Tab-separated table of C-alpha atoms in Angstrom:
chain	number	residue	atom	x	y	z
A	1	UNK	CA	19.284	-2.207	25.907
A	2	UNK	CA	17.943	-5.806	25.234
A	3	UNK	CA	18.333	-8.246	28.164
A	4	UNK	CA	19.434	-12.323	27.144
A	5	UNK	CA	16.530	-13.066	24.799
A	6	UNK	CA	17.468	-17.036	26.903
A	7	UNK	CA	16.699	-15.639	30.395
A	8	UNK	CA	12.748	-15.260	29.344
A	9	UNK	CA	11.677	-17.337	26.277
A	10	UNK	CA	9.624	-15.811	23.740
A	11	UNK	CA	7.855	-19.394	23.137
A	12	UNK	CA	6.156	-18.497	26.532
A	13	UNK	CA	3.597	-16.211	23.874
A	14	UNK	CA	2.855	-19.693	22.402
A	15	UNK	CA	3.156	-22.214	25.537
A	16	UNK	CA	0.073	-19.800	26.340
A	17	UNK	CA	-1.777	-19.657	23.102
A	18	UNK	CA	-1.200	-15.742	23.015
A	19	UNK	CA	-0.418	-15.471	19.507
A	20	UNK	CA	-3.524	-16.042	18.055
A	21	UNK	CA	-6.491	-13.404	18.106
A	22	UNK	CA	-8.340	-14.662	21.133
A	23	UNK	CA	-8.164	-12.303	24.467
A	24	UNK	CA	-6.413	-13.678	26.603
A	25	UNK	CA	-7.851	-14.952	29.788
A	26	UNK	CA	-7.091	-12.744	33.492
A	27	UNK	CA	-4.795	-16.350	34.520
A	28	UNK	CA	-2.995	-16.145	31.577
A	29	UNK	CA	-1.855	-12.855	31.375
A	30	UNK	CA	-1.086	-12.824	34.906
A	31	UNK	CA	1.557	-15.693	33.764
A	32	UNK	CA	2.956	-13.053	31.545
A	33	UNK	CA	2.669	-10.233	34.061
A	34	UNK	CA	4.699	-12.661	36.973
A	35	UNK	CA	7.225	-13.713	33.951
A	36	UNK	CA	8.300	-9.829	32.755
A	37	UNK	CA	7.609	-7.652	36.089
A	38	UNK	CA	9.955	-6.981	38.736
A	39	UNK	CA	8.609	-5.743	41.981
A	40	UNK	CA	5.344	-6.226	40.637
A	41	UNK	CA	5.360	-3.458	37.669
A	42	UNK	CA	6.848	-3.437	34.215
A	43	UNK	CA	9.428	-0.498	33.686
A	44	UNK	CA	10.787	0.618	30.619
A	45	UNK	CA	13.170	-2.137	30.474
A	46	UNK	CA	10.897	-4.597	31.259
A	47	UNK	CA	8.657	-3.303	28.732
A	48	UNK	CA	11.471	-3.426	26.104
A	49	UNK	CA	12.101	-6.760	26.738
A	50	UNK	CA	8.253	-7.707	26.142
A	51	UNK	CA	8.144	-6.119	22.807
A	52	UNK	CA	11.165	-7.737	22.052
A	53	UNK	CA	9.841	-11.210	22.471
A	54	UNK	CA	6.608	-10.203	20.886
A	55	UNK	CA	8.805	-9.015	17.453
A	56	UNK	CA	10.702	-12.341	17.581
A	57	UNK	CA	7.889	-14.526	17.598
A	58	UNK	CA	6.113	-11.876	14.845
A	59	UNK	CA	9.212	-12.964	12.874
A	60	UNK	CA	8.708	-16.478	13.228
A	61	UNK	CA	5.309	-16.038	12.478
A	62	UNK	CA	5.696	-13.839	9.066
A	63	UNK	CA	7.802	-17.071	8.127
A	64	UNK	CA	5.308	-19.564	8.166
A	65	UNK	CA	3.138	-17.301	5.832
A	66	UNK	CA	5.536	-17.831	3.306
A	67	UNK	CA	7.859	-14.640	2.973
A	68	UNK	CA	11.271	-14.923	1.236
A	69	UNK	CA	14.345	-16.039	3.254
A	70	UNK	CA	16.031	-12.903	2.660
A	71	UNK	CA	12.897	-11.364	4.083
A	72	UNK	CA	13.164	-13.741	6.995
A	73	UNK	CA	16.979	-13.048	7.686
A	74	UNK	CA	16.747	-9.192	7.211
A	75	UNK	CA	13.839	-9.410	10.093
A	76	UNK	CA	16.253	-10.735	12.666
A	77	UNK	CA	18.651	-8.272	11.632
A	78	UNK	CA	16.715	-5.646	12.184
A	79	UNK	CA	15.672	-6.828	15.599
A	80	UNK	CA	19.578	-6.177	16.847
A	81	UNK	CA	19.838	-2.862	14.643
A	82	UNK	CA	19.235	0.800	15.946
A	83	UNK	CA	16.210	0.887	14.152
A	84	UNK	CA	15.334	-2.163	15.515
A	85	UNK	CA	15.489	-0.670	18.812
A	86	UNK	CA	13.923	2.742	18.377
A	87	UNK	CA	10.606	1.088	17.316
A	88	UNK	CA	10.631	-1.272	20.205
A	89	UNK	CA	10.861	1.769	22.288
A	90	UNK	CA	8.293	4.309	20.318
A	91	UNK	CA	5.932	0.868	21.353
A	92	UNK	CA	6.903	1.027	24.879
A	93	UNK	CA	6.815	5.306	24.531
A	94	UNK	CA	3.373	4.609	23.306
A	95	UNK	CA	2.352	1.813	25.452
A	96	UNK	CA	3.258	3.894	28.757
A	97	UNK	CA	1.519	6.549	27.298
A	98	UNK	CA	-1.955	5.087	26.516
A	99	UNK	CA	-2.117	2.766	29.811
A	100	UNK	CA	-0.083	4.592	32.635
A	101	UNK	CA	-2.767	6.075	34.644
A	102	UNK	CA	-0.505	7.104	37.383
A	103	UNK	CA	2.189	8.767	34.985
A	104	UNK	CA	5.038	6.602	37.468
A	105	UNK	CA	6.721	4.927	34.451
A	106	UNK	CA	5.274	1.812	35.225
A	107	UNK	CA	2.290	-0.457	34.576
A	108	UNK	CA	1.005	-1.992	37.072
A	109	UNK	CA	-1.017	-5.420	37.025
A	110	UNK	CA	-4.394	-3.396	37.011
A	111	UNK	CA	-2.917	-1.400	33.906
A	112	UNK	CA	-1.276	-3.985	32.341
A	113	UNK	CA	-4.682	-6.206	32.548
A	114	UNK	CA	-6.773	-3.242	32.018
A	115	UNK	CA	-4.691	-2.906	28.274
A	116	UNK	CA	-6.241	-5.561	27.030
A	117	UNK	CA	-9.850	-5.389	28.681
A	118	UNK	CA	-10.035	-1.997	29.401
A	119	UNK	CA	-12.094	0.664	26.243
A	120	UNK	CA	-10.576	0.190	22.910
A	121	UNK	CA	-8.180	3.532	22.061
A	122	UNK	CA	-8.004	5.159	18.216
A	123	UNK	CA	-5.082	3.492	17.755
A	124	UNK	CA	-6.007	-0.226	18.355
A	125	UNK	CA	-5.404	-2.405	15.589
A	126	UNK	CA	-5.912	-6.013	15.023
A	127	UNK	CA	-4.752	-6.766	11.882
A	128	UNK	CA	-3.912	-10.848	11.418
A	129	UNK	CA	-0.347	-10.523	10.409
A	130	UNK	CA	0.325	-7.217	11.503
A	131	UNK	CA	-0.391	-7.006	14.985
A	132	UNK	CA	-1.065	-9.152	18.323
A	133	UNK	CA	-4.069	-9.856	20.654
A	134	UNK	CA	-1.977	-9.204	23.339
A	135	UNK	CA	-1.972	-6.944	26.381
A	136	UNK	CA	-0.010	-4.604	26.416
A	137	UNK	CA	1.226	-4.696	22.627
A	138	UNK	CA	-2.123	-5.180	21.543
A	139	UNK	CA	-2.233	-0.999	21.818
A	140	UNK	CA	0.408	-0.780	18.833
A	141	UNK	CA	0.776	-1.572	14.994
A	142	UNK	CA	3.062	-4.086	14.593
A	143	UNK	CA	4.053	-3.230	10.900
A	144	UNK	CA	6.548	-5.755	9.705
A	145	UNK	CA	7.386	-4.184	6.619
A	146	UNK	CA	8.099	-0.864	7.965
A	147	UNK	CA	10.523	-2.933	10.496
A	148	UNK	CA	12.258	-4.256	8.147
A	149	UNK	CA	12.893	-1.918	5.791
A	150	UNK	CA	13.207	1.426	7.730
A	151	UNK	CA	11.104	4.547	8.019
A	152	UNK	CA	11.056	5.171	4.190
A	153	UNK	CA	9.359	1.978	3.345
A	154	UNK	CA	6.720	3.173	1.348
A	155	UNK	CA	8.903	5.751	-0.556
A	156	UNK	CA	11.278	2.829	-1.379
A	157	UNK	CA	8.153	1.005	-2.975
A	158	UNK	CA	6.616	4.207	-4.769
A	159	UNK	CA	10.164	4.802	-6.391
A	160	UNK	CA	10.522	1.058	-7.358
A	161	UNK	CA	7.635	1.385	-8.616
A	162	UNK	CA	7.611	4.274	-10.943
A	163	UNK	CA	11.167	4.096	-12.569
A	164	UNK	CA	10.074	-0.106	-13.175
A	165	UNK	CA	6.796	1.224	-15.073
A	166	UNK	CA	9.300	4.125	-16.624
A	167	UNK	CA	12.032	1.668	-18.298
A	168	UNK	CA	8.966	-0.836	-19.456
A	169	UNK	CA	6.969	1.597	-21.275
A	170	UNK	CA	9.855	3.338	-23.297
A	171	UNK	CA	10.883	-0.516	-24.429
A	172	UNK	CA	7.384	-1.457	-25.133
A	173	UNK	CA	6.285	2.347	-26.874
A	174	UNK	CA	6.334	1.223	-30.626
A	175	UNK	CA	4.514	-1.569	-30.163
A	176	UNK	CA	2.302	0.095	-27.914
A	177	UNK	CA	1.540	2.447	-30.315
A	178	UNK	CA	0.761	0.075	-32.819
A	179	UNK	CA	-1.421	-2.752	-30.708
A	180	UNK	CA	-3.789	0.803	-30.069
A	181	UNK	CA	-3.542	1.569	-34.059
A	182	UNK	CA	-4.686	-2.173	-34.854
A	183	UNK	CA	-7.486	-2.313	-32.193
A	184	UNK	CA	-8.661	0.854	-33.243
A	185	UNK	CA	-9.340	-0.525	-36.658
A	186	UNK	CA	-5.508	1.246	-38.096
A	187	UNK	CA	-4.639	4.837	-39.509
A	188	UNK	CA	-7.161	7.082	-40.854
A	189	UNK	CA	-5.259	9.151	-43.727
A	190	UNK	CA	-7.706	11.651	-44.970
A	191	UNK	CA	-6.810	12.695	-48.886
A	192	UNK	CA	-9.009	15.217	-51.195
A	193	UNK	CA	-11.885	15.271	-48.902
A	194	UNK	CA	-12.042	10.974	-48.800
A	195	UNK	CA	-10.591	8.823	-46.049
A	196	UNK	CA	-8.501	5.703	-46.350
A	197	UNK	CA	-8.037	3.413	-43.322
A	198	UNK	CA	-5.134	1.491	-43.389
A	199	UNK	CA	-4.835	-1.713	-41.959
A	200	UNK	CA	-2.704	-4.597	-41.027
A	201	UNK	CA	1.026	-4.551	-38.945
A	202	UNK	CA	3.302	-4.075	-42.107
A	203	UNK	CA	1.294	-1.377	-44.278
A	204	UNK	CA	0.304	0.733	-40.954
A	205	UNK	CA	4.454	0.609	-39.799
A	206	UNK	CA	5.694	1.331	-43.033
A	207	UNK	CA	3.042	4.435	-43.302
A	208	UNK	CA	4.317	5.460	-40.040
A	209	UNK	CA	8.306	4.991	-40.673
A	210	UNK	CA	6.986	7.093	-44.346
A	211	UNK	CA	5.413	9.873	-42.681
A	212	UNK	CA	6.647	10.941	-39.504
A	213	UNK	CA	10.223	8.754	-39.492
A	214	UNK	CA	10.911	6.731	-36.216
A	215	UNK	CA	9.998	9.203	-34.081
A	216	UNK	CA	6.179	8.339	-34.886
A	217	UNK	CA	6.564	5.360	-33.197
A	218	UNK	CA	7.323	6.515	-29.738
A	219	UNK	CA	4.137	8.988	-30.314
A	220	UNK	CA	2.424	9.449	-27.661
A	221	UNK	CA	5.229	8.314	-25.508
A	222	UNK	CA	5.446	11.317	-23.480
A	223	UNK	CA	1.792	11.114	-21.909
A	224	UNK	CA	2.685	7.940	-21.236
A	225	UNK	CA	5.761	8.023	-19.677
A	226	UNK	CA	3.970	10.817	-17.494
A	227	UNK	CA	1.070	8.662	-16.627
A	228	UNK	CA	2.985	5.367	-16.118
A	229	UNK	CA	5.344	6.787	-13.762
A	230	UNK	CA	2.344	7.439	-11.027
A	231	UNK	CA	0.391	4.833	-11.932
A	232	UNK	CA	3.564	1.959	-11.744
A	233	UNK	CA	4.157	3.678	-8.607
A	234	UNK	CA	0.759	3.130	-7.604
A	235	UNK	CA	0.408	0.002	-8.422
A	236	UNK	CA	3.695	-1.597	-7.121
A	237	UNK	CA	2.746	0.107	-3.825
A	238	UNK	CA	-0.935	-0.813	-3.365
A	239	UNK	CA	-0.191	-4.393	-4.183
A	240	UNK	CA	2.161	-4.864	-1.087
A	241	UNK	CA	-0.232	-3.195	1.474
A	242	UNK	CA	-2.870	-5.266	0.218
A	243	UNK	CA	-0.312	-8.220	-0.222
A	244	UNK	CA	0.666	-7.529	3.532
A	245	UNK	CA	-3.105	-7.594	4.769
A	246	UNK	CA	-4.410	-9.965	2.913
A	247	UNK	CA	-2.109	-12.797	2.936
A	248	UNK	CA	-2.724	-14.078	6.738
A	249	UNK	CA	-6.753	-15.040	5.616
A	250	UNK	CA	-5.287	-17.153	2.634
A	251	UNK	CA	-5.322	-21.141	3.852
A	252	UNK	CA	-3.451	-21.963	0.943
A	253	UNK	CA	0.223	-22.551	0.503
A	254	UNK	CA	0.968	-20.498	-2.790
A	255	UNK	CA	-1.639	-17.784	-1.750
A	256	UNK	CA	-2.863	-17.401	-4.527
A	257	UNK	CA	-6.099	-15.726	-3.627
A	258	UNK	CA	-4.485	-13.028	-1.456
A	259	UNK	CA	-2.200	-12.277	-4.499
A	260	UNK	CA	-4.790	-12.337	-7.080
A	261	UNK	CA	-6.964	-10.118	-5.256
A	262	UNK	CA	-4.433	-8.004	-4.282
A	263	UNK	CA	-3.462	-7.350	-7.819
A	264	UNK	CA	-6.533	-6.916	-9.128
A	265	UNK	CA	-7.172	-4.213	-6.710
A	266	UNK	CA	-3.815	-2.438	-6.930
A	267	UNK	CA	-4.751	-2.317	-10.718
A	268	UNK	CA	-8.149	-1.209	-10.418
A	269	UNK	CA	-6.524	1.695	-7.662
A	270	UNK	CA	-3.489	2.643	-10.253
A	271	UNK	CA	-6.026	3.075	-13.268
A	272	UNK	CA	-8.329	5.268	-11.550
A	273	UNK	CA	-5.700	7.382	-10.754
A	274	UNK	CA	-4.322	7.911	-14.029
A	275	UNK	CA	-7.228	7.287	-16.601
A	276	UNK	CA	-7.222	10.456	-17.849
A	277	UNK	CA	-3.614	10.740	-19.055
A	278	UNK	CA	-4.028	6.796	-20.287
A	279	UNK	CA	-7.050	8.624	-22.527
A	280	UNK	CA	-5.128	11.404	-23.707
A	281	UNK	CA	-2.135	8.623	-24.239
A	282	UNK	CA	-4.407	6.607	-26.690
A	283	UNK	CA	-5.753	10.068	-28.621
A	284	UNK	CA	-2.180	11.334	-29.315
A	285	UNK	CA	-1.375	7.448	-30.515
A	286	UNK	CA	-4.287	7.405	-33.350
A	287	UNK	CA	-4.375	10.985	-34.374
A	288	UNK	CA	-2.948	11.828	-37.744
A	289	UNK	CA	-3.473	15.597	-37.591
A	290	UNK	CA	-2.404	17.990	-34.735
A	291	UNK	CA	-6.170	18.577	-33.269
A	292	UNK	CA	-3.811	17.836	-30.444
A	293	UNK	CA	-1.138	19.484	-29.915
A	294	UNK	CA	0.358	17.834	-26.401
A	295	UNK	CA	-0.622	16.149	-22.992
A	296	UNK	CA	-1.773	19.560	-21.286
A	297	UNK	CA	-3.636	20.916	-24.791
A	298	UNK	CA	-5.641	17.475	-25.169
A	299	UNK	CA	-6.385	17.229	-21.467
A	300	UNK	CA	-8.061	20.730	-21.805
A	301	UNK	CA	-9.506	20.228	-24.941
A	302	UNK	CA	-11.457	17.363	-24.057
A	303	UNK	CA	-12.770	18.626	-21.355
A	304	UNK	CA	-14.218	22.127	-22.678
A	305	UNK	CA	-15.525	19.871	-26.164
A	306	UNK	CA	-16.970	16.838	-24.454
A	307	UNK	CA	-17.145	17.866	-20.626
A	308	UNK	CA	-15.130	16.569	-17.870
A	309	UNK	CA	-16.778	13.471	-17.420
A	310	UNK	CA	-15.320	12.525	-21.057
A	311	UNK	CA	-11.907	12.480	-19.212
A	312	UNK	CA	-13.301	9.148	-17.427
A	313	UNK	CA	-14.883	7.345	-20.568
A	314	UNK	CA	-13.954	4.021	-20.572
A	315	UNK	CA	-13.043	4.238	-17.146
A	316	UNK	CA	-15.164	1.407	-15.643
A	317	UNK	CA	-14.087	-0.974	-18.303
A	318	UNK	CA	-10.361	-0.112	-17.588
A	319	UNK	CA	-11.158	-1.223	-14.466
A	320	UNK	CA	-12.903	-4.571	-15.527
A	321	UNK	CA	-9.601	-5.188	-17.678
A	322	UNK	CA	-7.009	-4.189	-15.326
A	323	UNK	CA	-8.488	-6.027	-12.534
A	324	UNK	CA	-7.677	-9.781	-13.612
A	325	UNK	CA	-5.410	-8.811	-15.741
A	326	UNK	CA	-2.785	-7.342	-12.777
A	327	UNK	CA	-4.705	-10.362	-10.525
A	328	UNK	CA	-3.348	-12.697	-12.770
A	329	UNK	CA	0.048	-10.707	-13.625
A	330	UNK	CA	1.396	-10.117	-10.055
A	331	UNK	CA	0.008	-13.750	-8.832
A	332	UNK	CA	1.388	-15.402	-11.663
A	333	UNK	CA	4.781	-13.565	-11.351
A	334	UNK	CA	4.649	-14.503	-7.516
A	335	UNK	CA	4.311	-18.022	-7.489
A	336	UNK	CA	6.833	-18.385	-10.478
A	337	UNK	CA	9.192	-16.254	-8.987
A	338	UNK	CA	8.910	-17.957	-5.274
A	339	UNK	CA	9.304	-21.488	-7.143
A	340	UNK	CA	12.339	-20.590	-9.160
A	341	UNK	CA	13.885	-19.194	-5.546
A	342	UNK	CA	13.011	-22.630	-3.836
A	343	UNK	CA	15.358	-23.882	-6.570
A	344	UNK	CA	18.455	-21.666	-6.540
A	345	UNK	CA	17.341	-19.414	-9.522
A	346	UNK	CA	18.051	-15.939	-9.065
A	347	UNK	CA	19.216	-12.846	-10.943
A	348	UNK	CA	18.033	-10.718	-13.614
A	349	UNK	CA	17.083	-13.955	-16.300
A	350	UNK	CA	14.817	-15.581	-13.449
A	351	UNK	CA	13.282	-12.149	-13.042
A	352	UNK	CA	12.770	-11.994	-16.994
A	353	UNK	CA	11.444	-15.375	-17.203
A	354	UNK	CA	8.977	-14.398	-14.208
A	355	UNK	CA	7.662	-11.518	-16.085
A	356	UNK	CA	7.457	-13.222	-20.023
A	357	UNK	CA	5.073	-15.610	-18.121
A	358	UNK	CA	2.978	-13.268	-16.202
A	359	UNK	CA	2.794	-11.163	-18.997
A	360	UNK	CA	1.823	-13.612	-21.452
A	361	UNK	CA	-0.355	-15.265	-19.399
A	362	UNK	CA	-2.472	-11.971	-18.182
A	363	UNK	CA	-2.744	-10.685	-21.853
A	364	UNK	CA	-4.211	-13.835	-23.383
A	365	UNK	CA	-6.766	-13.886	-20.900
A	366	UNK	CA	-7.901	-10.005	-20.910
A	367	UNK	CA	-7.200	-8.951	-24.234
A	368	UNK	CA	-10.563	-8.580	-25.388
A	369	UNK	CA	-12.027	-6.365	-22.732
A	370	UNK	CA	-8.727	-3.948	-23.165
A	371	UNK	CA	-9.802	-4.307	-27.045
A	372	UNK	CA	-13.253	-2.757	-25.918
A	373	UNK	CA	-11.479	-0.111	-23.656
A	374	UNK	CA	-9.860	1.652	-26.125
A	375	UNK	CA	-12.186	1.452	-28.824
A	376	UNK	CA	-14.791	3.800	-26.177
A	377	UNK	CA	-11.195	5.997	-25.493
A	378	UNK	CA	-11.140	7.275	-28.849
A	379	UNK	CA	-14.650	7.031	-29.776
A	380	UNK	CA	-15.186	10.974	-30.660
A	381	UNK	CA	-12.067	11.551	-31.427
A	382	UNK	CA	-10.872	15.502	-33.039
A	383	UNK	CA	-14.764	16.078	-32.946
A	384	UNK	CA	-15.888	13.412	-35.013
A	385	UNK	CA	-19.205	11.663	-33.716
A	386	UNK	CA	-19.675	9.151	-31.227
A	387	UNK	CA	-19.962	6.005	-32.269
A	388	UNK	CA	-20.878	3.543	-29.461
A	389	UNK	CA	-23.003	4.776	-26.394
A	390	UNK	CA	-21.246	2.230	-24.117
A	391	UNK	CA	-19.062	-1.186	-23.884
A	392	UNK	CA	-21.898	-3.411	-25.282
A	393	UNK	CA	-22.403	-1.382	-28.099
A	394	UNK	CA	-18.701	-1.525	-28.927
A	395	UNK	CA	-18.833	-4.998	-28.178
A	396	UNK	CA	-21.460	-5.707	-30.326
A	397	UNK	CA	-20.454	-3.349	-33.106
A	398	UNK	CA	-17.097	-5.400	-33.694
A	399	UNK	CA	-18.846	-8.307	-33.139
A	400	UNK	CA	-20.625	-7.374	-36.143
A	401	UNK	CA	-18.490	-6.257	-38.219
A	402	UNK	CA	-15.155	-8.412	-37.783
A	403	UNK	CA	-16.841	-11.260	-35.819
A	404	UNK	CA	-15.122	-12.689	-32.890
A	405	UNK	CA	-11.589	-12.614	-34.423
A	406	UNK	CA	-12.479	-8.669	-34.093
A	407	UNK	CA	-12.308	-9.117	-30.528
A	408	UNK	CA	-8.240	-10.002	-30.840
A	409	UNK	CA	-7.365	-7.291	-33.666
A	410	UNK	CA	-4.008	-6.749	-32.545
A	411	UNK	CA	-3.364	-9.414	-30.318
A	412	UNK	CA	-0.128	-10.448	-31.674
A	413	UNK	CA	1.811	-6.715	-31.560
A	414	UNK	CA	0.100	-6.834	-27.917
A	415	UNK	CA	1.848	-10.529	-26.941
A	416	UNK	CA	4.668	-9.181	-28.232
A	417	UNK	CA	4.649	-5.615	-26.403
A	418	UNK	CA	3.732	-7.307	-23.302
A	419	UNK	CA	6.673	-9.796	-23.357
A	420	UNK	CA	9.201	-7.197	-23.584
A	421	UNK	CA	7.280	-4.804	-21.220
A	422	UNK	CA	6.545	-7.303	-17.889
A	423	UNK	CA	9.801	-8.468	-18.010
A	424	UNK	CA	11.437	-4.984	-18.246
A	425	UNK	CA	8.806	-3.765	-15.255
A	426	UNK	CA	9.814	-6.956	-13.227
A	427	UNK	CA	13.257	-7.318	-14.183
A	428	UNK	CA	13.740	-2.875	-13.403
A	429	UNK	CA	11.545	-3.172	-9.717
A	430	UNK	CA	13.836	-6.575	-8.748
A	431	UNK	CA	17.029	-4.355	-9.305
A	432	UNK	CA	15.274	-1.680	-7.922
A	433	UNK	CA	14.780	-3.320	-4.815
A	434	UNK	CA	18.289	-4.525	-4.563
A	435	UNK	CA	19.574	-0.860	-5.140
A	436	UNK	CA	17.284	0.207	-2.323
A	437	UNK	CA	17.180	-3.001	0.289
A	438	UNK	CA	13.721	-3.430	-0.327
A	439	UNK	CA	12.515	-6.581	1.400
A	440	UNK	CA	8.773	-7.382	0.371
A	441	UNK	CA	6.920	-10.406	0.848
């Protein structure tokens, strides 16, 4: 199937500067043409070899933007694997199919030319770091990831993903529960017609361990378990395509723009997704009654009391807070994790130590617009009226009223849920990977 990779050599795609974006010029590609074709035309096998070359120097040039060495390694592997060689040939099937005007098998120099000169087809992509300016294979993704890691690549991510976000959030639930209960100003216990708001970590734990046993702290645990599942998924996912597409336009060595954009948008994507079960989450978490009575029951009841638009509230500052707080997570977590590889540290504990720091990091600087997010969540809650009419108001409101400690109520049960939670996500999706062969950048 694949001729001596040494009888035509792939550098030839750099010797003539054809692995950049720029068209090539007529003279060179007629180089390339004279180099591959026999009897003037490129055949199947010709063709085969072509892509071939093209893949191996894609390799090499994924590796100089930084991707693991495992990455690297699994690459070549690929190249000499079956799956290796049916996408070579679905690019030649497709190739052939686009460009062979004559239907002989063949291209000829006018068709092989005409590839790259010739109208622009739907499929055409010129993605830096996914595919090349260059005739013929400029007519095909090149999608790296989905070389290396099979057909199912996405899947593989999405299931990473979800059972990472699964395994952090049952960890993390108590304190979850109470870093909402603290920034929501603690428990409202309504006696003989009066309420009494309790306060603080120790009185509002003990009143929950009192009154509803252990199982109150894991309340709400359910919506979240069903929100976090899509949303890690998600996430996880989203941050590799954009990783993948982004990371080519980055000048610097660590990247760090690619990944913190990339993050930021994978959170912003995953939120919007999921907000209203992450509203219904927070509801269930601070409710004292049973005006709710479950996920499904809340969902609807929100929606015929306060409209369906109440479903979203809070939804754009979600977005402000998830947005550098995953850009700094997953960047953070990146350029630890790639530094502790340079140096021999792998396994589970470097994973852990990866995600303590992210998640530390990330918290500390976005606390107080996640603060201001949940506050608007439960604003209105079990019919009671609305308090704030948007995210300066609640802003100013606690400003007001605790001053600007008020804007870190809860900070430390949050430092100390999101220790135990990033490096449970991190530390579950690493394993994950390894269960799966999942190769990502």
């Amino acid at each position: 199937f694949f001729l001596s990779m040494n009888s035509r050599e792939p550098n030839l795609f750099r010797e003539l500067n054809l692995h950049g974006t720029e068209v090539p010029s007529p003279a060179q590609l007629r180089q390339l043409f004279d180099k591959y074709s026999v009897q003037g035309a490129l055949g199947e096998p010709e063709l085969r070899l072509l892509l071939t070359h093209v893949y191996h120097c894609m390799i090499e040039d994924v590796r100089l933007s930084g991707v693991s060495e495992s990455y690297y390694h699994k690459a070549h592997l690929m190249l000499e694997s079956e799956w290796g060689r049916t996408v070579i040939q679905e690019g030649v099937s497709e190739i052939l199919r686009l460009r062979d005007v004559n239907r002989n098998g063949k291209l000829e120099w006018e068709e092989f030319c005409g590839a790259l000169q010739g109208a622009p087809t739907s499929s055409k992509k010129h993605s830096r770091g996914q595919s090349w300016r260059l005739a013929p294979s400029c007519e095909i993704s090149i999608d790296m990831d989905r070389f290396v890691n099979g057909p199912h690549h996405r899947l593989k991510v999405f299931v990473c993903g979800g059972v990472a976000g699964c395994c952090a959030k049952t960890v993390s639930s108590p304190l979850a529960r109470l870093t909402i209960l603290l920034q929501t100003g603690g428990l409202e216990v309504k006696k003989a017609g009066t309420s009494l708001q309790i306060r603080g970590v120790g009185p509002v734990v003990r009143h929950v361990l009192r009154t509803e046993g252990l199982r109150g702290l894991f309340r709400g645990n359910a919506a979240d378990i069903l929100r976090t599942i899509p949303y890690s998924a998600i996430l996880y996912l989203t941050y590799e395509t954009w990783k993948r597409n982004t990371v080519a336009y980055d000048p610097s060595k660590s990247k760090i723009g690619a990944r913190m954009l990339s993050g930021g948008m994978a959170g912003a994507t995953a939120i919007l997704a999921t907000y209203p079960l992450d509203l219904v989450r927070a509801r269930l978490c601070v409710q004292t009654t049973d005006y709710y009575k479950g996920i499904f029951h809340a969902l609807g009841r929100i929606r015929r009391e306060e409209g369906m638009f109440a479903l979203y509230r809070g939804a754009l500052v979600a977005c402000a807070e998830r947005f550098p707080n995953m850009a700094v997570n997953y960047a953070c977590y990146d350029i630890v994790r790639n530094a502790l590889d340079a140096r021999g540290y792998v396994g589970i504990t470097a994973s852990l130590s990866c995600g303590a720091i992210a998640g530390l990091v990330s918290s500390l600087v976005t606390f107080p617009v996640d603060l201001t997010m949940r506050n608007l969540q439960v604003d209105g809650r079990e019919g009671a009226k609305r308090k704030y009419s948007g995210a300066l108001s609640c802003v100013r409101h606690v400003l007001a009223t605790d001053g600007v400690r008020g804007m870190y109520a809860g900070l430390g049960p949050q430092l100390a849920k999101g220790l135990p939670y990033t490096c449970v996500a991190w530390a579950a999706y690493d394993q994950m990977r390894k269960v799966l062969d999942l190769q990502v950048r």
